[in-house]
Short mmCIF file of C-alpha atoms in Angstrom, two decimals:
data_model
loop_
_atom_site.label_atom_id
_atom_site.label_comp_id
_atom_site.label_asym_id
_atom_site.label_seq_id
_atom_site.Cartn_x
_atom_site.Cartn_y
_atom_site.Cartn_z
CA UNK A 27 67.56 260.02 -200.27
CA UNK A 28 70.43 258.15 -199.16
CA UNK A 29 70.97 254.46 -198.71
CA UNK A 30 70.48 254.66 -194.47
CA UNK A 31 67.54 256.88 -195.30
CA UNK A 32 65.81 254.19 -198.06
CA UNK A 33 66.30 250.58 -196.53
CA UNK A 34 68.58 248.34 -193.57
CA UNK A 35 71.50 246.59 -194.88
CA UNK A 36 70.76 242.86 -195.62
CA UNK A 37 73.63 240.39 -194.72
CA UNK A 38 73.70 237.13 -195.90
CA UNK A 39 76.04 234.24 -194.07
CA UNK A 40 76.88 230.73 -194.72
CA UNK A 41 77.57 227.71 -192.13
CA UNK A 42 80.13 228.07 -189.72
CA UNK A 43 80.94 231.70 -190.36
CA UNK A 44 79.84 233.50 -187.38
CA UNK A 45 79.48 237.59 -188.27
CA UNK A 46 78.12 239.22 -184.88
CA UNK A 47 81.94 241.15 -184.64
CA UNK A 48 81.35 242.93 -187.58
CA UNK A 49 77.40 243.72 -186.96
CA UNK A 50 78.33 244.48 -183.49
CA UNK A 51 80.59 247.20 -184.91
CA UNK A 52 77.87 248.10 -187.73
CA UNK A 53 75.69 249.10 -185.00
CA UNK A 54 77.59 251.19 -183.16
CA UNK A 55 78.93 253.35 -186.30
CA UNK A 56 75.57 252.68 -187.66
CA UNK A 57 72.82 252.97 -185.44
CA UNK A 58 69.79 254.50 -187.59
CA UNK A 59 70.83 251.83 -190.12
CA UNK A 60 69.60 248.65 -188.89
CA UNK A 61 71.27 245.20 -190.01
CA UNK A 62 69.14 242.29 -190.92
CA UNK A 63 71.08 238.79 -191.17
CA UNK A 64 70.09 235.64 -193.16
CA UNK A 65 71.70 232.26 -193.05
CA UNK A 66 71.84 230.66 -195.94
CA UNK A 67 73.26 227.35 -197.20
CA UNK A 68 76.78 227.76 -198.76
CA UNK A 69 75.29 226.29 -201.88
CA UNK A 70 72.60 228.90 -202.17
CA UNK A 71 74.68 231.91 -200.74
CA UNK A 72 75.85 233.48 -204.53
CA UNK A 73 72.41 232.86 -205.89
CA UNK A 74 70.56 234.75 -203.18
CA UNK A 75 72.92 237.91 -203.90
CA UNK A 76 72.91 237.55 -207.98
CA UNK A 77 68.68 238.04 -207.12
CA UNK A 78 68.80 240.61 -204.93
CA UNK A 79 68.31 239.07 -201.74
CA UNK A 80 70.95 240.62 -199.76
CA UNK A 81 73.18 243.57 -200.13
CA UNK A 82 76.20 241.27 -199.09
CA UNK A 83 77.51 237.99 -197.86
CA UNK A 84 80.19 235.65 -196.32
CA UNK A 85 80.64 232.73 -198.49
CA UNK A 86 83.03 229.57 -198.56
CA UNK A 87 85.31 229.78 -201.76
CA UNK A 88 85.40 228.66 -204.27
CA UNK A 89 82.42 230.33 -205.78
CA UNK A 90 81.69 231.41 -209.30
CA UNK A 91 82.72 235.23 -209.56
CA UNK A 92 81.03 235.97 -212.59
CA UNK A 93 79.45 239.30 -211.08
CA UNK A 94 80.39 239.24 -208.12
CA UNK A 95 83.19 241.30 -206.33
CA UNK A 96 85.03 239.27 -203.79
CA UNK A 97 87.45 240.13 -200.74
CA UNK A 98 89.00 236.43 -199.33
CA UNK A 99 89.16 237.02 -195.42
CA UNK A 100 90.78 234.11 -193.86
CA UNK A 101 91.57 229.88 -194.08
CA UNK A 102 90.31 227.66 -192.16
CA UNK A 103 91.89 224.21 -190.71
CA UNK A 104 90.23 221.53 -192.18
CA UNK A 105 89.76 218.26 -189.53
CA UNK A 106 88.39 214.86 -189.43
CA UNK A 107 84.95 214.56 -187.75
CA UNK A 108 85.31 210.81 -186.10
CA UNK A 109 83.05 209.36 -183.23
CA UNK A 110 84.92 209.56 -179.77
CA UNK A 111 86.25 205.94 -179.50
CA UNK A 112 88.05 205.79 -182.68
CA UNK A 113 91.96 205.55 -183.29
CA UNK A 114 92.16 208.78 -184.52
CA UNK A 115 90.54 210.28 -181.48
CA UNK A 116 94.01 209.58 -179.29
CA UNK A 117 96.30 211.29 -181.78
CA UNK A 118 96.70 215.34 -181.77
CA UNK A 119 96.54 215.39 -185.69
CA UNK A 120 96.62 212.89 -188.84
CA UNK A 121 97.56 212.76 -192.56
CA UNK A 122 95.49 211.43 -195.22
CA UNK A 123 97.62 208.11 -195.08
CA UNK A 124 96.39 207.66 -191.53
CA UNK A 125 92.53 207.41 -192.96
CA UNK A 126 93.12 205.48 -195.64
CA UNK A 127 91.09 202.42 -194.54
CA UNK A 128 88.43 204.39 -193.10
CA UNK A 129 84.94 205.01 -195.48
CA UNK A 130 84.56 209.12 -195.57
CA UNK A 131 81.52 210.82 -196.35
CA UNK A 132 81.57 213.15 -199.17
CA UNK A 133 77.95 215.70 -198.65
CA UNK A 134 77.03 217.16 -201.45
CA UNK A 135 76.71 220.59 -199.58
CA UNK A 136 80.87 220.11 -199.57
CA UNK A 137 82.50 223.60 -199.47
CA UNK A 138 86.36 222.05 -199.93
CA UNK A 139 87.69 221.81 -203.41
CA UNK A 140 89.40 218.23 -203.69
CA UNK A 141 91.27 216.61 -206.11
CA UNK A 142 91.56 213.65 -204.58
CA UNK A 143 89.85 212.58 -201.56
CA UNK A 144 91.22 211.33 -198.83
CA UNK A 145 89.90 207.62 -197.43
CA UNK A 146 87.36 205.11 -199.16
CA UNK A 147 83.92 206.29 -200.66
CA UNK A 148 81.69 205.90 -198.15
CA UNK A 149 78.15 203.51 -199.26
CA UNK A 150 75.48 206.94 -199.56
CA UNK A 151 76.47 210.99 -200.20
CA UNK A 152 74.24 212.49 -197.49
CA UNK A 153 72.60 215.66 -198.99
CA UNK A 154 74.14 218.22 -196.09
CA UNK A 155 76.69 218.61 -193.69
CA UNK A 156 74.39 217.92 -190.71
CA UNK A 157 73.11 214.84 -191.95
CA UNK A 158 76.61 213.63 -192.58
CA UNK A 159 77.33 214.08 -188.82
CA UNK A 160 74.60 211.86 -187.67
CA UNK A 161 75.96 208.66 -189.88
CA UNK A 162 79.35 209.61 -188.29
CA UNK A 163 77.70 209.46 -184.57
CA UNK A 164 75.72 206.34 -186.20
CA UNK A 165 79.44 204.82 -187.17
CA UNK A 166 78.65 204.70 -190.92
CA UNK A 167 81.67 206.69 -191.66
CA UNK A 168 84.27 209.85 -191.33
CA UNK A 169 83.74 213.40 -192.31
CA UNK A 170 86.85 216.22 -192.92
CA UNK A 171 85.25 219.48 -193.17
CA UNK A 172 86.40 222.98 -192.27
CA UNK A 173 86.78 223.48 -188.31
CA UNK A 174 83.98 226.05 -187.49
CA UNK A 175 81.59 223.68 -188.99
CA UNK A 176 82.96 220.93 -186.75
CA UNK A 177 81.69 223.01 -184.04
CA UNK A 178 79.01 224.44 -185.59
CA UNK A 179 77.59 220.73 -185.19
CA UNK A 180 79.27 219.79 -182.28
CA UNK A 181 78.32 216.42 -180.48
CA UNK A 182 79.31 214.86 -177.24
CA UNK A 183 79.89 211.70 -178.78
CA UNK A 184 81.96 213.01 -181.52
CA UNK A 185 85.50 214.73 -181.64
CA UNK A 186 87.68 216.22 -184.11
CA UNK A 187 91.20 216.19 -185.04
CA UNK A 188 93.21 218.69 -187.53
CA UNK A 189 94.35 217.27 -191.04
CA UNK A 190 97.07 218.14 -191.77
CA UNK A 191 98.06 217.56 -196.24
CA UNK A 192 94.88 218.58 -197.64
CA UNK A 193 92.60 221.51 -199.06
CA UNK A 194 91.71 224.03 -197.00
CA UNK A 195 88.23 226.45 -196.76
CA UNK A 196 88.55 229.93 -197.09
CA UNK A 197 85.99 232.74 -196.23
CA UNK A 198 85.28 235.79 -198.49
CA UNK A 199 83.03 238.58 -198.49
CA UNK A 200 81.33 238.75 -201.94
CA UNK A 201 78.43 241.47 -203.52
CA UNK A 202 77.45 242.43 -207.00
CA UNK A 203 79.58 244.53 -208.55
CA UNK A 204 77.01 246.42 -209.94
CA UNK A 205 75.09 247.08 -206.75
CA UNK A 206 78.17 248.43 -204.71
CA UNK A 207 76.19 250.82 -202.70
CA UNK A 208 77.45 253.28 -200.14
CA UNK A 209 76.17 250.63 -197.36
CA UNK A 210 78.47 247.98 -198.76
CA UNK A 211 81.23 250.30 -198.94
CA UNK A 212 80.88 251.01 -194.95
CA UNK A 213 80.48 247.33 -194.36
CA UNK A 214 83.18 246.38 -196.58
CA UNK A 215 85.38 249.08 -194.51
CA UNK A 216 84.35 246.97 -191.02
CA UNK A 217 84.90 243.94 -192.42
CA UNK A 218 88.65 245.35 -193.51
CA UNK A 219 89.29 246.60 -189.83
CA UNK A 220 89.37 250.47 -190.67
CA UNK A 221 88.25 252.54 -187.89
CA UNK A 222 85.71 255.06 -188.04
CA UNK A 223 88.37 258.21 -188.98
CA UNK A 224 89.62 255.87 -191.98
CA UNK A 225 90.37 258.40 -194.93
CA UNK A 226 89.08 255.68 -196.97
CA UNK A 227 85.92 254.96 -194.95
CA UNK A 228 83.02 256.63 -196.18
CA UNK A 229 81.10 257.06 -192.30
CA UNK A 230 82.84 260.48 -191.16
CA UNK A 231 83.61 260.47 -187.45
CA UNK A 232 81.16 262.83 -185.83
CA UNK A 233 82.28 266.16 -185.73
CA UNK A 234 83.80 267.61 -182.54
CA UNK A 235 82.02 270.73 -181.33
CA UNK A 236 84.41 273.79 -180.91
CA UNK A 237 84.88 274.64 -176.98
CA UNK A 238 83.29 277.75 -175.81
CA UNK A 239 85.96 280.37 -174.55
CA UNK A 240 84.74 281.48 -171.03
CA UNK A 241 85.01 285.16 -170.76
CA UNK A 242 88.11 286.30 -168.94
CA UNK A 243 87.53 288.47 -165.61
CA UNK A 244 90.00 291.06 -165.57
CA UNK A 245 92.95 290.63 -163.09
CA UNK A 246 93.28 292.65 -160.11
CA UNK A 247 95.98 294.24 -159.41
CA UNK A 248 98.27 294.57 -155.95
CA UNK A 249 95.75 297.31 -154.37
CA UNK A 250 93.16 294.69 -154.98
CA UNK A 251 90.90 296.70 -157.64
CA UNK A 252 89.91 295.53 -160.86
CA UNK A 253 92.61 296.77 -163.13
CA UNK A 254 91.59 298.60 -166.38
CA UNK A 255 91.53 297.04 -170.05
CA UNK A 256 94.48 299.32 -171.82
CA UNK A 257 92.16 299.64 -174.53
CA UNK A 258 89.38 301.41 -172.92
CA UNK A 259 89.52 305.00 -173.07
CA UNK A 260 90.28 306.95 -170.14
CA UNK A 261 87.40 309.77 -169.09
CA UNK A 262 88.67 313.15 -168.66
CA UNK A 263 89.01 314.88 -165.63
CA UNK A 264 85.71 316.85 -164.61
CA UNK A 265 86.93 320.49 -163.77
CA UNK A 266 86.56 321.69 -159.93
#
């Protein structure tokens, strides 16, 4: 049996990464293989695929690779989460310099690889990013994480603004190497924007039935009777 005959296709996703393009797509190539989606916490995202929880995932980088085969997809901006009456709020963007008397909170769930972090240490590292929000709505702090999560947690009473000198989040697609089935091959050929004729996909396009020739009447000719095929063979002449 094949993979789409055995088992759906288990995708796993972290925060912020939002993957109904690519399943929208997966169903339409892939419609007797159904697609079964699991959001997991960035943290927990390579774990869940080293055990066999999911045939593939979006995850935040960096990640440990060890196993793992990994396509990076795209950056994201990385912004300040601030409550809606503060400085920064007025201001289209800011540099690190411009926060450096603010307290920023650091979660521990933190996806963006500093070296040095911008700010002061806030008093308390909140154990995700959605708790972090809620001290920046209560005004115990700032928060720079990557945009979509910004959203992702969007509150009226809170805005964002772009950063503009410092790390940056990137999204990748990772699975284990050694479980690089054909499913993860057509997935990983969505996810890469090749359409369904792709030499290098592995779906074929469905093939296009040949078109039935219609039988040909014969023509007539000026005296308005059927004219003869040339190939039939004349009768002879019965004698009078």
């Amino acid at each position: 049996m094949t993979d789409a005959e055995t088992k759906a296709f288990r995708l796993a996703y972290v925060p912020g990464v939002t993957p109904a393009k690519w399943v929208n797509i997966w169903s339409e190539r892939m419609p007797d293989v159904p697609i079964t989606l699991a959001a997991v916490p960035a943290a927990e995202a390579v774990g869940l695929l080293r055990d066999g929880g999911a045939d593939a995932g979006f995850v935040r980088l960096p990640v440990d690779r060890d196993g793992l085969s990994v396509i990076p997809l795209y950056v994201e901006t990385t912004v300040v989460v601030v409550p809606k009456d503060h400085a920064v709020a007025a201001v289209e963007e800011v540099s690190t310099a411009d926060l450096a008397d603010d307290e920023v909170l650091h979660p521990l769930d933190d996806t963006i690889e500093w070296t040095v972090r911008p700010g002061l240490p806030a008093f308390t590292r909140p154990a995700t990013t959605a708790e972090a929000i809620e001290l920046v709505a209560a005004g115990a702090g700032l928060l720079l994480v990557p945009q979509s999560l910004a959203r992702l947690y969007h509150r009226r009473d809170l805005t964002y603004r772009p950063v503009l000198d410092v790390p940056q989040s990137q999204v990748a697609l990772a699975w284990p190497t050694d479980a690089t089935t054909d499913l993860v091959e057509d997935f990983i050929g969505i996810v890469r924007g090749r359409t369904v004729n792709s030499s290098r996909g592995r779906t074929p396009a469905p093939a296009e039935k040949p078109a039935q020739r219609q039988a040909q009447k014969p023509a007539k000719n000026r005296s308005g009777r059927r004219a003869v095929p040339a190939d039939r063979k004349r009768k002879g002449h019965r004698p009078r």
